[in-house]
mmCIF file of C-alpha atoms in Angstrom:
data_model
loop_
_atom_site.group_PDB
_atom_site.id
_atom_site.type_symbol
_atom_site.label_atom_id
_atom_site.label_comp_id
_atom_site.label_asym_id
_atom_site.label_seq_id
_atom_site.Cartn_x
_atom_site.Cartn_y
_atom_site.Cartn_z
ATOM 1 C CA MET A 234 16.178 -12.577 22.178
ATOM 2 C CA LYS A 235 14.579 -9.417 23.502
ATOM 3 C CA ASN A 236 17.823 -7.470 23.209
ATOM 4 C CA LEU A 237 18.420 -8.725 19.704
ATOM 5 C CA ALA A 238 14.963 -7.546 18.747
ATOM 6 C CA ILE A 239 15.618 -4.060 20.111
ATOM 7 C CA ILE A 240 18.956 -3.843 18.334
ATOM 8 C CA ALA A 241 17.322 -4.899 15.069
ATOM 9 C CA PHE A 242 14.648 -2.223 15.527
ATOM 10 C CA ILE A 243 17.184 0.490 16.170
ATOM 11 C CA ILE A 244 19.245 -0.477 13.017
ATOM 12 C CA ILE A 245 16.057 -0.550 10.930
ATOM 13 C CA SER A 246 15.090 2.876 12.169
ATOM 14 C CA GLY A 247 18.416 4.443 11.203
ATOM 15 C CA MET A 248 18.504 2.790 7.753
ATOM 16 C CA GLY A 249 14.908 3.884 7.137
ATOM 17 C CA SER A 250 15.655 7.532 7.574
ATOM 18 C CA MET A 251 18.691 7.291 5.233
ATOM 19 C CA LEU A 252 16.998 5.433 2.571
ATOM 20 C CA HIS A 253 14.012 7.831 2.574
ATOM 21 C CA ALA A 254 16.223 10.471 1.210
ATOM 22 C CA GLN A 255 17.399 8.360 -1.818
ATOM 23 C CA ASP A 256 16.084 8.753 -5.394
ATOM 24 C CA TYR A 257 14.810 5.329 -6.265
ATOM 25 C CA PRO A 258 14.471 4.231 -9.800
ATOM 26 C CA ASN A 259 11.326 2.300 -9.021
ATOM 27 C CA TYR A 260 9.089 4.311 -6.734
ATOM 28 C CA ILE A 261 5.771 5.745 -5.709
ATOM 29 C CA SER A 262 5.635 9.334 -4.643
ATOM 30 C CA CYS A 263 2.888 11.664 -3.556
ATOM 31 C CA LYS A 264 1.808 14.351 -1.102
ATOM 32 C CA VAL A 265 0.030 12.840 1.816
ATOM 33 C CA ASP A 266 -2.347 15.595 3.086
ATOM 34 C CA GLY A 267 0.048 18.061 1.704
ATOM 35 C CA LYS A 268 3.316 16.462 3.021
ATOM 36 C CA GLU A 269 5.881 15.028 0.405
ATOM 37 C CA TRP A 270 6.490 11.300 0.607
ATOM 38 C CA LYS A 271 8.468 8.867 -1.588
ATOM 39 C CA ALA A 272 9.692 5.319 -1.188
ATOM 40 C CA GLU A 273 11.011 2.396 -3.227
ATOM 41 C CA ALA A 274 8.272 0.341 -4.907
ATOM 42 C CA LYS A 275 7.896 -3.346 -5.709
ATOM 43 C CA ARG A 276 5.431 -5.117 -7.972
ATOM 44 C CA MET A 277 3.518 -8.390 -7.920
ATOM 45 C CA LYS A 278 1.541 -9.704 -10.852
ATOM 46 C CA ILE A 279 -0.712 -12.656 -10.634
ATOM 47 C CA PRO A 280 -2.573 -14.089 -13.635
ATOM 48 C CA VAL A 281 -5.770 -16.000 -13.006
ATOM 49 C CA THR A 282 -7.204 -17.638 -16.118
ATOM 50 C CA GLY A 283 -7.660 -14.558 -18.341
ATOM 51 C CA PHE A 284 -7.750 -12.158 -15.434
ATOM 52 C CA GLU A 285 -4.822 -10.207 -14.169
ATOM 53 C CA TYR A 286 -4.045 -8.767 -10.679
ATOM 54 C CA LEU A 287 -1.188 -6.249 -10.731
ATOM 55 C CA ALA A 288 -0.096 -4.725 -7.281
ATOM 56 C CA LEU A 289 2.452 -1.915 -6.876
ATOM 57 C CA GLY A 290 3.533 -1.119 -3.356
ATOM 58 C CA ALA A 291 5.995 1.367 -1.826
ATOM 59 C CA PHE A 292 7.334 0.711 1.673
ATOM 60 C CA GLN A 293 9.011 2.831 4.322
ATOM 61 C CA VAL A 294 10.052 1.155 7.617
ATOM 62 C CA SER A 295 9.983 2.834 11.082
ATOM 63 C CA PRO A 296 7.568 4.432 11.023
ATOM 64 C CA ASP A 297 5.894 2.009 8.603
ATOM 65 C CA ILE A 298 4.204 3.892 5.836
ATOM 66 C CA GLN A 299 2.843 2.185 2.605
ATOM 67 C CA VAL A 300 1.116 3.164 -0.606
ATOM 68 C CA TRP A 301 -0.455 0.493 -2.589
ATOM 69 C CA ILE A 302 -1.872 0.684 -6.181
ATOM 70 C CA ARG A 303 -3.883 -2.358 -7.041
ATOM 71 C CA LEU A 304 -5.040 -2.982 -10.657
ATOM 72 C CA TYR A 305 -7.555 -5.565 -11.657
ATOM 73 C CA TYR A 306 -8.190 -6.185 -15.358
ATOM 74 C CA PHE A 307 -8.865 -8.721 -18.071
ATOM 75 C CA THR A 308 -5.817 -9.912 -20.038
ATOM 76 C CA ASP A 309 -4.374 -7.354 -22.440
ATOM 77 C CA SER A 310 -6.875 -4.641 -21.371
ATOM 78 C CA LEU A 311 -4.372 -2.630 -19.387
ATOM 79 C CA LYS A 312 -3.444 0.295 -21.745
ATOM 80 C CA PRO A 313 -2.402 3.960 -21.496
ATOM 81 C CA GLY A 314 -5.282 6.040 -20.309
ATOM 82 C CA THR A 315 -7.069 7.489 -17.292
ATOM 83 C CA TYR A 316 -9.006 5.234 -15.008
ATOM 84 C CA PRO A 317 -11.256 5.898 -12.010
ATOM 85 C CA ILE A 318 -10.177 5.027 -8.499
ATOM 86 C CA ILE A 319 -12.936 3.246 -6.699
ATOM 87 C CA SER A 320 -13.607 1.507 -3.344
ATOM 88 C CA GLU A 321 -13.470 -2.246 -2.761
ATOM 89 C CA ASP A 322 -17.294 -2.236 -2.233
ATOM 90 C CA ASP A 323 -17.824 -0.544 -5.600
ATOM 91 C CA MET A 324 -15.572 -3.109 -7.275
ATOM 92 C CA GLU A 325 -17.275 -6.062 -5.649
ATOM 93 C CA SER A 326 -20.746 -4.690 -6.546
ATOM 94 C CA ASP A 327 -19.948 -3.835 -10.094
ATOM 95 C CA ALA A 328 -22.638 -5.592 -12.125
ATOM 96 C CA LYS A 329 -20.766 -5.071 -15.361
ATOM 97 C CA VAL A 330 -17.739 -7.261 -14.522
ATOM 98 C CA LYS A 331 -18.620 -10.035 -17.083
ATOM 99 C CA ALA A 332 -19.996 -7.692 -19.769
ATOM 100 C CA ASN A 333 -17.232 -5.132 -20.018
ATOM 101 C CA LEU A 334 -13.923 -6.920 -20.911
ATOM 102 C CA ASP A 335 -12.011 -3.629 -21.341
ATOM 103 C CA ARG A 336 -12.776 -2.521 -17.678
ATOM 104 C CA VAL A 337 -9.801 -1.760 -15.419
ATOM 105 C CA TRP A 338 -10.524 -1.581 -11.604
ATOM 106 C CA VAL A 339 -8.145 0.613 -9.665
ATOM 107 C CA LEU A 340 -7.670 0.749 -5.912
ATOM 108 C CA VAL A 341 -5.284 3.039 -4.148
ATOM 109 C CA ASP A 342 -4.600 2.548 -0.486
ATOM 110 C CA TYR A 343 -2.462 4.045 2.339
ATOM 111 C CA THR A 344 -1.341 2.936 5.788
ATOM 112 C CA GLU A 345 0.757 4.695 8.412
ATOM 113 C CA GLU A 346 2.152 3.392 11.689
ATOM 114 C CA THR A 347 1.154 5.950 14.302
ATOM 115 C CA LYS A 348 2.687 4.378 17.373
ATOM 116 C CA GLY A 349 6.044 2.548 17.785
ATOM 117 C CA LEU A 350 6.287 -1.192 16.854
ATOM 118 C CA GLY A 351 2.902 -1.188 15.132
ATOM 119 C CA HIS A 352 0.624 -0.572 18.134
ATOM 120 C CA ALA A 353 -1.611 1.594 16.040
ATOM 121 C CA PHE A 354 -2.275 2.559 12.395
ATOM 122 C CA HIS A 355 -4.014 5.264 10.515
ATOM 123 C CA ASP A 356 -5.071 3.829 7.164
ATOM 124 C CA GLY A 357 -6.668 5.216 4.024
ATOM 125 C CA GLU A 358 -9.085 2.945 2.188
ATOM 126 C CA SER A 359 -9.468 3.452 -1.530
ATOM 127 C CA LEU A 360 -12.515 5.655 -2.204
ATOM 128 C CA SER A 361 -12.264 7.947 -5.329
ATOM 129 C CA GLY A 362 -10.005 9.783 -7.730
ATOM 130 C CA THR A 363 -8.224 9.012 -10.995
ATOM 131 C CA LEU A 364 -5.054 7.151 -12.015
ATOM 132 C CA THR A 365 -3.471 7.777 -15.424
ATOM 133 C CA ILE A 366 -1.174 5.186 -17.015
ATOM 134 C CA GLU A 367 1.248 6.897 -19.283
ATOM 135 C CA LYS A 368 3.470 3.900 -20.339
ATOM 136 C CA VAL A 369 2.955 0.202 -19.900
ATOM 137 C CA SER A 370 4.508 -3.017 -21.054
ATOM 138 C CA GLY A 371 4.861 -6.548 -19.902
ATOM 139 C CA ALA A 372 7.654 -5.423 -17.529
ATOM 140 C CA SER A 373 7.020 -1.874 -16.666
ATOM 141 C CA VAL A 374 4.314 0.652 -15.851
ATOM 142 C CA GLU A 375 4.433 4.386 -15.235
ATOM 143 C CA GLY A 376 1.884 7.113 -14.508
ATOM 144 C CA SER A 377 0.294 9.420 -12.074
ATOM 145 C CA PHE A 378 -2.616 9.566 -9.659
ATOM 146 C CA GLU A 379 -4.824 11.761 -7.420
ATOM 147 C CA ALA A 380 -6.852 9.933 -4.741
ATOM 148 C CA THR A 381 -9.240 10.659 -1.896
ATOM 149 C CA LEU A 382 -9.259 7.911 0.788
ATOM 150 C CA ARG A 383 -11.518 7.080 3.621
ATOM 151 C CA GLY A 384 -9.466 7.358 6.761
ATOM 152 C CA VAL A 385 -9.758 4.623 9.379
ATOM 153 C CA TYR A 386 -7.899 3.729 12.591
ATOM 154 C CA TYR A 387 -6.556 0.522 13.986
ATOM 155 C CA GLU A 388 -5.437 -0.162 17.610
ATOM 156 C CA LYS A 389 -3.517 -3.202 18.886
ATOM 157 C CA ARG A 390 -5.485 -5.623 20.846
ATOM 158 C CA ALA A 391 -4.654 -5.494 24.563
ATOM 159 C CA MET A 392 -3.815 -9.251 24.825
ATOM 160 C CA ALA A 393 -1.299 -8.986 21.907
ATOM 161 C CA THR A 394 0.399 -6.060 23.627
ATOM 162 C CA MET A 395 0.657 -7.618 27.068
ATOM 163 C CA SER A 396 1.886 -10.954 25.777
ATOM 164 C CA GLY A 397 4.515 -9.455 23.414
ATOM 165 C CA SER A 398 3.212 -11.524 20.421
ATOM 166 C CA GLY A 399 2.159 -8.250 18.712
ATOM 167 C CA ILE A 400 5.664 -6.701 18.934
ATOM 168 C CA ARG A 401 7.447 -9.838 17.861
ATOM 169 C CA GLY A 402 5.179 -10.165 14.796
ATOM 170 C CA ASN A 403 5.613 -6.484 13.942
ATOM 171 C CA LEU A 404 9.415 -6.673 14.294
ATOM 172 C CA GLU A 405 9.438 -9.734 11.896
ATOM 173 C CA LYS A 406 7.345 -7.797 9.312
ATOM 174 C CA LYS A 407 9.689 -4.853 9.550
ATOM 175 C CA ILE A 408 12.778 -6.938 8.923
ATOM 176 C CA VAL A 409 11.267 -8.774 5.949
ATOM 177 C CA THR A 410 9.860 -5.462 4.459
ATOM 178 C CA LYS A 411 13.273 -3.784 4.862
ATOM 179 C CA SER A 412 14.906 -6.569 3.039
ATOM 180 C CA GLY A 413 12.641 -6.039 0.042
ATOM 181 C CA GLY A 414 9.832 -8.470 0.954
ATOM 182 C CA GLY A 415 7.098 -5.957 1.803
ATOM 183 C CA MET A 416 4.410 -7.407 -0.537
ATOM 184 C CA PHE A 417 4.860 -10.781 0.980
ATOM 185 C CA ALA A 418 5.218 -9.665 4.589
ATOM 186 C CA ASN A 419 2.125 -7.577 4.432
ATOM 187 C CA GLY A 420 -0.154 -9.298 1.945
ATOM 188 C CA GLY A 421 -2.274 -6.163 1.468
ATOM 189 C CA PRO A 422 -2.521 -2.538 2.570
ATOM 190 C CA HIS A 423 -4.773 -3.178 5.678
ATOM 191 C CA GLU A 424 -3.568 -6.490 7.106
ATOM 192 C CA HIS A 425 -2.660 -5.486 10.731
ATOM 193 C CA ASP A 426 -2.408 -8.604 12.863
ATOM 194 C CA ASN A 427 -3.820 -8.463 16.336
ATOM 195 C CA THR A 428 -5.548 -5.186 15.864
ATOM 196 C CA ARG A 429 -9.185 -3.921 15.949
ATOM 197 C CA LYS A 430 -10.655 -1.339 13.687
ATOM 198 C CA GLY A 431 -12.134 1.659 15.496
ATOM 199 C CA ASP A 432 -15.159 3.741 14.785
ATOM 200 C CA LYS A 433 -13.431 7.038 14.057
ATOM 201 C CA THR A 434 -13.071 7.989 10.328
ATOM 202 C CA ASP A 435 -11.616 10.974 8.440
ATOM 203 C CA THR A 436 -10.282 11.766 4.949
ATOM 204 C CA ILE A 437 -6.753 11.282 3.612
ATOM 205 C CA ILE A 438 -5.675 12.997 0.380
ATOM 206 C CA LEU A 439 -2.900 11.636 -1.804
ATOM 207 C CA SER A 440 -2.069 14.388 -4.395
ATOM 208 C CA ASN A 441 0.547 14.831 -7.063
ATOM 209 C CA GLY A 442 1.068 11.069 -7.126
ATOM 210 C CA ARG A 443 3.636 9.494 -9.422
ATOM 211 C CA PHE A 444 4.710 5.862 -9.931
ATOM 212 C CA ARG A 445 7.254 3.980 -11.992
ATOM 213 C CA ILE A 446 8.109 0.359 -11.861
ATOM 214 C CA ASN A 447 10.485 -1.304 -14.275
#
């Protein structure tokens, strides 16, 4: 089993570098602290009794890099326009949720694997900026964004590393993500199993952002 896992990882690593150069019809692209990045994007839309959750996520494997755009809005209120990017804390504390039915809450997040097999991550938590929706329909959305994120760091817990459970879990995630199931394998931008969040923080800038999902 160990050898099979290693072979799978090598194959995924090679495929990831080839696919990174392709021009995807559905994508999220941006500069991450000035460095160009682009990957194929997926979408997930969940209606909840008059309320909508639309997640757009682009996934690169080995090293794992993800950009997530999450939109929360009341039914039929998502329209072309420019919306502020906010933090999760700001969204949860927004006292106008029930009063403003035209409000759209936008979160933009980033995560990057900084050590092999997911032993560490440098994440950017949604903080501020703007997202512009240029075109939107029931099946597609297209636009641009500029985001400033709060950088945080995750390290794999020692027990997960020593037991091998952390490596196995990360390999499974990589395989599912590579096959197109990134949104289901990860669940959210900062779900890192068997890790602990450190105290160090910094800033991550996503500039010249573009997205198109059809």
